[in-house]
Tab-separated table of N, CA and C in Angstrom:
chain	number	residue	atom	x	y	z
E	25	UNK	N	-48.685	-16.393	40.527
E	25	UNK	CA	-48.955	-15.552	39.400
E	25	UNK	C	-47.818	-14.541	39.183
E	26	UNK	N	-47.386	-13.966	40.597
E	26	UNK	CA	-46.198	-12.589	39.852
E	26	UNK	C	-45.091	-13.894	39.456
E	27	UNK	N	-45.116	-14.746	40.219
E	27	UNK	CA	-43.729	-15.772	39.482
E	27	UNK	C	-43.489	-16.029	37.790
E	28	UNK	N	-44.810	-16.161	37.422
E	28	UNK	CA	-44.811	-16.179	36.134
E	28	UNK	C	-44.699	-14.488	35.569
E	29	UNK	N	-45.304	-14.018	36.174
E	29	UNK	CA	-44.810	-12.426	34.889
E	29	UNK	C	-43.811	-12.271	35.305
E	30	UNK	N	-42.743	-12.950	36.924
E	30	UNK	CA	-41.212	-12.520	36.231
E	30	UNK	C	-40.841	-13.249	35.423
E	31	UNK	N	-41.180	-14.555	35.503
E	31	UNK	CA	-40.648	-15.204	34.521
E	31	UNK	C	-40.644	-15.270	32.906
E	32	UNK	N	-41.801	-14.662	32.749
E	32	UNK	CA	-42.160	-14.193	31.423
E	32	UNK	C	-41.243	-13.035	30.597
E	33	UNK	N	-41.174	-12.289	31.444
E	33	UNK	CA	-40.291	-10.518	31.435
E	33	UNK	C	-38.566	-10.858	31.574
E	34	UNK	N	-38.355	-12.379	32.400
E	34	UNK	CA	-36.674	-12.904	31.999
E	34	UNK	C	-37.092	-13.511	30.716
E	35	UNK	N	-38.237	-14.487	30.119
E	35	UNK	CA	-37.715	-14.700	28.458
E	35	UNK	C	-38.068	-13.833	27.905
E	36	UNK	N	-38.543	-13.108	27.838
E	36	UNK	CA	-38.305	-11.709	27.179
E	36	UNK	C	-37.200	-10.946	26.492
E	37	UNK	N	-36.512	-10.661	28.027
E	37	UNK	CA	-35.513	-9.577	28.075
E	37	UNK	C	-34.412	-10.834	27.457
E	38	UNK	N	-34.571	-11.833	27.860
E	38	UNK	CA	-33.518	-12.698	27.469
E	38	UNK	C	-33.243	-13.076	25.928
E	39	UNK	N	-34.598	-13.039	25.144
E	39	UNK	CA	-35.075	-13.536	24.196
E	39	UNK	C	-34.446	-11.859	23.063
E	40	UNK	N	-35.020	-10.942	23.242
E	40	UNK	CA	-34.245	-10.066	22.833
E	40	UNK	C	-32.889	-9.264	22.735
E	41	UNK	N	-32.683	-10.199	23.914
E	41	UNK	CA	-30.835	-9.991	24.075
E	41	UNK	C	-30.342	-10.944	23.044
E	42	UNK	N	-30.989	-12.317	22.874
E	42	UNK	CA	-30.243	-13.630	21.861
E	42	UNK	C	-30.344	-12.239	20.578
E	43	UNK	N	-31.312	-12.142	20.097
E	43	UNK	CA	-31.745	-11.393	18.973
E	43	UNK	C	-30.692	-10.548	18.056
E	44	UNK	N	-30.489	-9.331	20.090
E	44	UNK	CA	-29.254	-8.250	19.206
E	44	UNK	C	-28.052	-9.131	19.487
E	45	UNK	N	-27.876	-10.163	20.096
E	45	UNK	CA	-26.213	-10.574	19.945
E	45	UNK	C	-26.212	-11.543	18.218
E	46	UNK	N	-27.475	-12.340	18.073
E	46	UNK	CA	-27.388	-12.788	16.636
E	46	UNK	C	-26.719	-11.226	15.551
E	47	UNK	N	-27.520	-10.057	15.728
E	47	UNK	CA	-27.565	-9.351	14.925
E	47	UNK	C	-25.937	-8.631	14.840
E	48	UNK	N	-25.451	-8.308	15.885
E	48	UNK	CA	-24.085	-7.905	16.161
E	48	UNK	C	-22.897	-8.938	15.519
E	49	UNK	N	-23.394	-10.283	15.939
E	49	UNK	CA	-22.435	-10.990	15.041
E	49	UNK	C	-22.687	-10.767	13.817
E	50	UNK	N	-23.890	-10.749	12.733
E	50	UNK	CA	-23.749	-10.559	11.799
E	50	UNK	C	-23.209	-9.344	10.931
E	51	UNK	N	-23.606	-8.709	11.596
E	51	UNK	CA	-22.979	-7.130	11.179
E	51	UNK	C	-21.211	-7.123	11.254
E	52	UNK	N	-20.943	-8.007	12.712
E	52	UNK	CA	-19.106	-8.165	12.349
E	52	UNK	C	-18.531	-8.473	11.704
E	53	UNK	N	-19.266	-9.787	11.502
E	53	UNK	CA	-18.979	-11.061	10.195
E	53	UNK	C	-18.333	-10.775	9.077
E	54	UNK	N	-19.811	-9.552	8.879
E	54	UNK	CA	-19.791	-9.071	7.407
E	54	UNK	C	-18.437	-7.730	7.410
E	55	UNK	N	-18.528	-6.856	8.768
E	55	UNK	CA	-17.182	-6.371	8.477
E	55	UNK	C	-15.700	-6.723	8.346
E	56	UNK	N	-15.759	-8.052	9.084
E	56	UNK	CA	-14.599	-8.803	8.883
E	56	UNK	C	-14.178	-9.321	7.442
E	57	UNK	N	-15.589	-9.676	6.739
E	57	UNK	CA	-15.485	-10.236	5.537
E	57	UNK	C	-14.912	-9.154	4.620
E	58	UNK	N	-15.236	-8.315	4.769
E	58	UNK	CA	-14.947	-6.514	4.002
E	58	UNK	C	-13.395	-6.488	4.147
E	59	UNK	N	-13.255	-6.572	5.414
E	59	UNK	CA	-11.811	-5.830	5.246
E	59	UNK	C	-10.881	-7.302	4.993
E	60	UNK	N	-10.916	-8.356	4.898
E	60	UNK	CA	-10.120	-9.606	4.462
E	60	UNK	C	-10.482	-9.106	2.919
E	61	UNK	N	-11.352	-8.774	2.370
E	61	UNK	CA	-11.161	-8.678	0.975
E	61	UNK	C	-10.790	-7.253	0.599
E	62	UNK	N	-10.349	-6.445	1.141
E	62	UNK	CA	-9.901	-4.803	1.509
E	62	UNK	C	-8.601	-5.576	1.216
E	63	UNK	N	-8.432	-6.258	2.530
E	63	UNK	CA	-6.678	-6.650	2.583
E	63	UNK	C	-6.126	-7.356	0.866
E	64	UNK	N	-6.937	-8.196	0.526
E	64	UNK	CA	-6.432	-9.001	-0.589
E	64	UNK	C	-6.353	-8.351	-2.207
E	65	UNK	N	-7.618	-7.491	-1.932
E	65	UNK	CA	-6.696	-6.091	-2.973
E	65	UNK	C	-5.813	-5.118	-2.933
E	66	UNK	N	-5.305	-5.096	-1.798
E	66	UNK	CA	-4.205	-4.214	-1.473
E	66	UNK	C	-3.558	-4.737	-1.837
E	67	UNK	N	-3.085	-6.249	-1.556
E	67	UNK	CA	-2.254	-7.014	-1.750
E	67	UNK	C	-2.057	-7.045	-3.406
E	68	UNK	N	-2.758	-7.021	-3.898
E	68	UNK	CA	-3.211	-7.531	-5.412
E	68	UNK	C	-2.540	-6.112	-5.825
E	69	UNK	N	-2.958	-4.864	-5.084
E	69	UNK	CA	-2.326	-3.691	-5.739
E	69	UNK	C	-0.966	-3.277	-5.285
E	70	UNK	N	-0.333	-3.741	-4.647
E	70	UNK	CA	1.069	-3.434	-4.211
E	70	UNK	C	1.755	-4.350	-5.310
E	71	UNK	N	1.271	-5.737	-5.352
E	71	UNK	CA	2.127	-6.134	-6.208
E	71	UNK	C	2.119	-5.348	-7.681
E	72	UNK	N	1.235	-5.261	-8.206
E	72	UNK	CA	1.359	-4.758	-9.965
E	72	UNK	C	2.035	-3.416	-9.302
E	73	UNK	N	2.036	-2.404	-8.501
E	73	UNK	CA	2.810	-1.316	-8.354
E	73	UNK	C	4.154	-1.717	-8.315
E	74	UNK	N	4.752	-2.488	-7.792
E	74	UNK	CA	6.140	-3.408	-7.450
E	74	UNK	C	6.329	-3.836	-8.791
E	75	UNK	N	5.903	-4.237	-9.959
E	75	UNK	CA	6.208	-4.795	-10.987
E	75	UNK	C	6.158	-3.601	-12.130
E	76	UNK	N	5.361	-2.653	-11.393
E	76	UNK	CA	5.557	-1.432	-12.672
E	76	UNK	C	6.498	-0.955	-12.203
E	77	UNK	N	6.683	-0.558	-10.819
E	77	UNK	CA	8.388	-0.182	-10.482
E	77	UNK	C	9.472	-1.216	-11.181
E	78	UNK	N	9.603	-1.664	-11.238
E	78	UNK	CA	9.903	-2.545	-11.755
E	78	UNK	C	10.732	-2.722	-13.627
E	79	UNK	N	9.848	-2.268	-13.647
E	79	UNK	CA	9.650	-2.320	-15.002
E	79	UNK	C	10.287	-0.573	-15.407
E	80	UNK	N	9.535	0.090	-14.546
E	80	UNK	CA	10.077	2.044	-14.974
E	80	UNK	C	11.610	1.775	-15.165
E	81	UNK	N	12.273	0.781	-14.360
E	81	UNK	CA	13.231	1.442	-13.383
E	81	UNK	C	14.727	0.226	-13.903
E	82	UNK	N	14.285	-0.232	-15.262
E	82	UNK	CA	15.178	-1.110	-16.114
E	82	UNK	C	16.360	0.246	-16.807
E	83	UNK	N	17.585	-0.579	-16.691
E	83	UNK	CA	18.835	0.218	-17.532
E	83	UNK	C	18.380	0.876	-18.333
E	84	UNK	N	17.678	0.012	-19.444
E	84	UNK	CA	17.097	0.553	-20.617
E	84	UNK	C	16.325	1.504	-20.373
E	85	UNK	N	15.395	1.719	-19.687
E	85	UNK	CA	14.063	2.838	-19.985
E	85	UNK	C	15.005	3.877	-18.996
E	86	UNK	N	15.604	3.913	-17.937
E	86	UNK	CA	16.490	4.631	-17.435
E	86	UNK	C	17.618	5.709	-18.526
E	87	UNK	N	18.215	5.042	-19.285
E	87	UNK	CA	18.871	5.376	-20.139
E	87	UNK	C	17.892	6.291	-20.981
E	88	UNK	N	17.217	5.849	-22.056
E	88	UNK	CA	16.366	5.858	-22.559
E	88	UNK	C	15.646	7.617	-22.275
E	89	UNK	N	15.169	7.641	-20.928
E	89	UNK	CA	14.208	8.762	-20.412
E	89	UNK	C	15.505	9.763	-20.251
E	90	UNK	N	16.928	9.400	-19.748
E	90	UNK	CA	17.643	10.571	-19.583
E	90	UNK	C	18.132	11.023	-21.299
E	91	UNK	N	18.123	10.254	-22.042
E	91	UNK	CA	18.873	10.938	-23.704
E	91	UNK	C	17.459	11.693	-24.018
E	92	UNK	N	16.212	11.432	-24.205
E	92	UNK	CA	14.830	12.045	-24.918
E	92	UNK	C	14.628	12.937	-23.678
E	93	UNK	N	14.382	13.061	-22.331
E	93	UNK	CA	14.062	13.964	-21.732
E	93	UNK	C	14.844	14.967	-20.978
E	94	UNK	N	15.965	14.137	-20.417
E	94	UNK	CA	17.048	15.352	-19.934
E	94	UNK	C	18.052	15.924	-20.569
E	95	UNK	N	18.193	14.829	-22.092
E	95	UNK	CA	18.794	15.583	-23.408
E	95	UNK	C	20.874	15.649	-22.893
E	96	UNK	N	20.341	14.487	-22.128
E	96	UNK	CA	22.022	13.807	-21.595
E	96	UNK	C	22.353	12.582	-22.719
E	97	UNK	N	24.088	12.777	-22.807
E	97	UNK	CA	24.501	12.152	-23.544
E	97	UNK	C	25.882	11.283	-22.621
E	98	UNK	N	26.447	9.984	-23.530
E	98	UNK	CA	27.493	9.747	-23.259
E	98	UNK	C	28.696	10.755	-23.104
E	99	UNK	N	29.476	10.542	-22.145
E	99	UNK	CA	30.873	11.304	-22.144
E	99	UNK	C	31.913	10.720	-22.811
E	100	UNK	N	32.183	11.653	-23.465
E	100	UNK	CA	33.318	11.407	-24.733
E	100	UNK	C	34.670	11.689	-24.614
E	101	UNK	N	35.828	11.421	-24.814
E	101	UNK	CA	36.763	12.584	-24.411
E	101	UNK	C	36.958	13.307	-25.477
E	102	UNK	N	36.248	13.447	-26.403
E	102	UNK	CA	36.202	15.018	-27.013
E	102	UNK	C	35.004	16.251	-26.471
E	103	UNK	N	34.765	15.550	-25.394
E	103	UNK	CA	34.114	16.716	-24.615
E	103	UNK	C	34.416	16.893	-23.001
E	104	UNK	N	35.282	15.812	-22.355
E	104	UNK	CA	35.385	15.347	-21.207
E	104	UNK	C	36.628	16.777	-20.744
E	105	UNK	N	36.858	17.126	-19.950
E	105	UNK	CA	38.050	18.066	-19.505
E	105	UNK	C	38.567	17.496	-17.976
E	106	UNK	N	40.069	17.701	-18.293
E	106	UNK	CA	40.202	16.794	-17.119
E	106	UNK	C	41.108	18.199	-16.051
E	107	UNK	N	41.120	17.908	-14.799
E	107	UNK	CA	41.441	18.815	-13.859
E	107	UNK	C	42.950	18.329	-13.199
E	108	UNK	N	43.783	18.995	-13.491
E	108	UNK	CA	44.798	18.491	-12.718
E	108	UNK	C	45.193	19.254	-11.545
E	109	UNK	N	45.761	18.667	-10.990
E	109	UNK	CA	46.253	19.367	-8.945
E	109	UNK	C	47.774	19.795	-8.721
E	110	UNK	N	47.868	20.877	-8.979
E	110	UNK	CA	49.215	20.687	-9.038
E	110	UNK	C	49.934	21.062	-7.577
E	111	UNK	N	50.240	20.056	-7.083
E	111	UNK	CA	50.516	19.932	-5.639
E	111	UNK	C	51.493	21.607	-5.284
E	112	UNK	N	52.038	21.910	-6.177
E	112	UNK	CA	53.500	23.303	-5.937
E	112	UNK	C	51.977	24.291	-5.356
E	113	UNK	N	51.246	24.234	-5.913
E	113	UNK	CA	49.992	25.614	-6.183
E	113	UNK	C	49.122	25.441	-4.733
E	114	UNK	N	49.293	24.418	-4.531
E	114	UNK	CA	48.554	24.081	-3.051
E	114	UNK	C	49.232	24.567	-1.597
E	115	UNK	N	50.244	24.071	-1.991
E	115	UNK	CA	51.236	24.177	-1.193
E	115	UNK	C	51.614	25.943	-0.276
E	116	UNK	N	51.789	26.899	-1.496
E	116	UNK	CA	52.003	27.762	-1.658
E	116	UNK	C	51.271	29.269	-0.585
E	117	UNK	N	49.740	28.362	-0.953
E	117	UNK	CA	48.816	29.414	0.050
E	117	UNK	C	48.952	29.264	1.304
């Protein structure tokens, strides 16, 4: 008779151990599943960031943003001044 209530109290304890290890895998599963699809929108969002860089960062819109916003122009030589060195003047000090 006690043979059987140990034996009863090992499927038991055993039987509720299967239970929480079913339940633990599922709960991983599902976090694993989360972050593989975490990862694949990251992915999804680095690229369109890479292509809007991309895109900001053309001659044209470059150009473009410095004449309308920094109010820069081509250099001309009717505005250019040029510096000369005159080696005697260097020399001297």
């Amino acid at each position: 008779m006690k043979l059987n209530l140990v034996l009863l109290a090992a499927l038991v304890l055993s039987s509720l151990a299967l239970v929480r290890s079913a339940y633990d895998e599922r709960r991983l599963f599902a976090a694993i599943d989360r972050a593989r699809n975490e990862g694949q929108q990251l992915e999804v969002d680095a690229k369109r960031l890479e292509a809007e860089r991309e895109a900001q960062a053309t001659h044209l819109r470059v150009e473009s943003v410095a004449r309308q916003k920094l109010q820069m122009r081509n250099a001309t030589p009717a505005i250019t001044e040029y510096v000369v060195d005159d080696p005697a003047s260097g020399a001297a000090r």
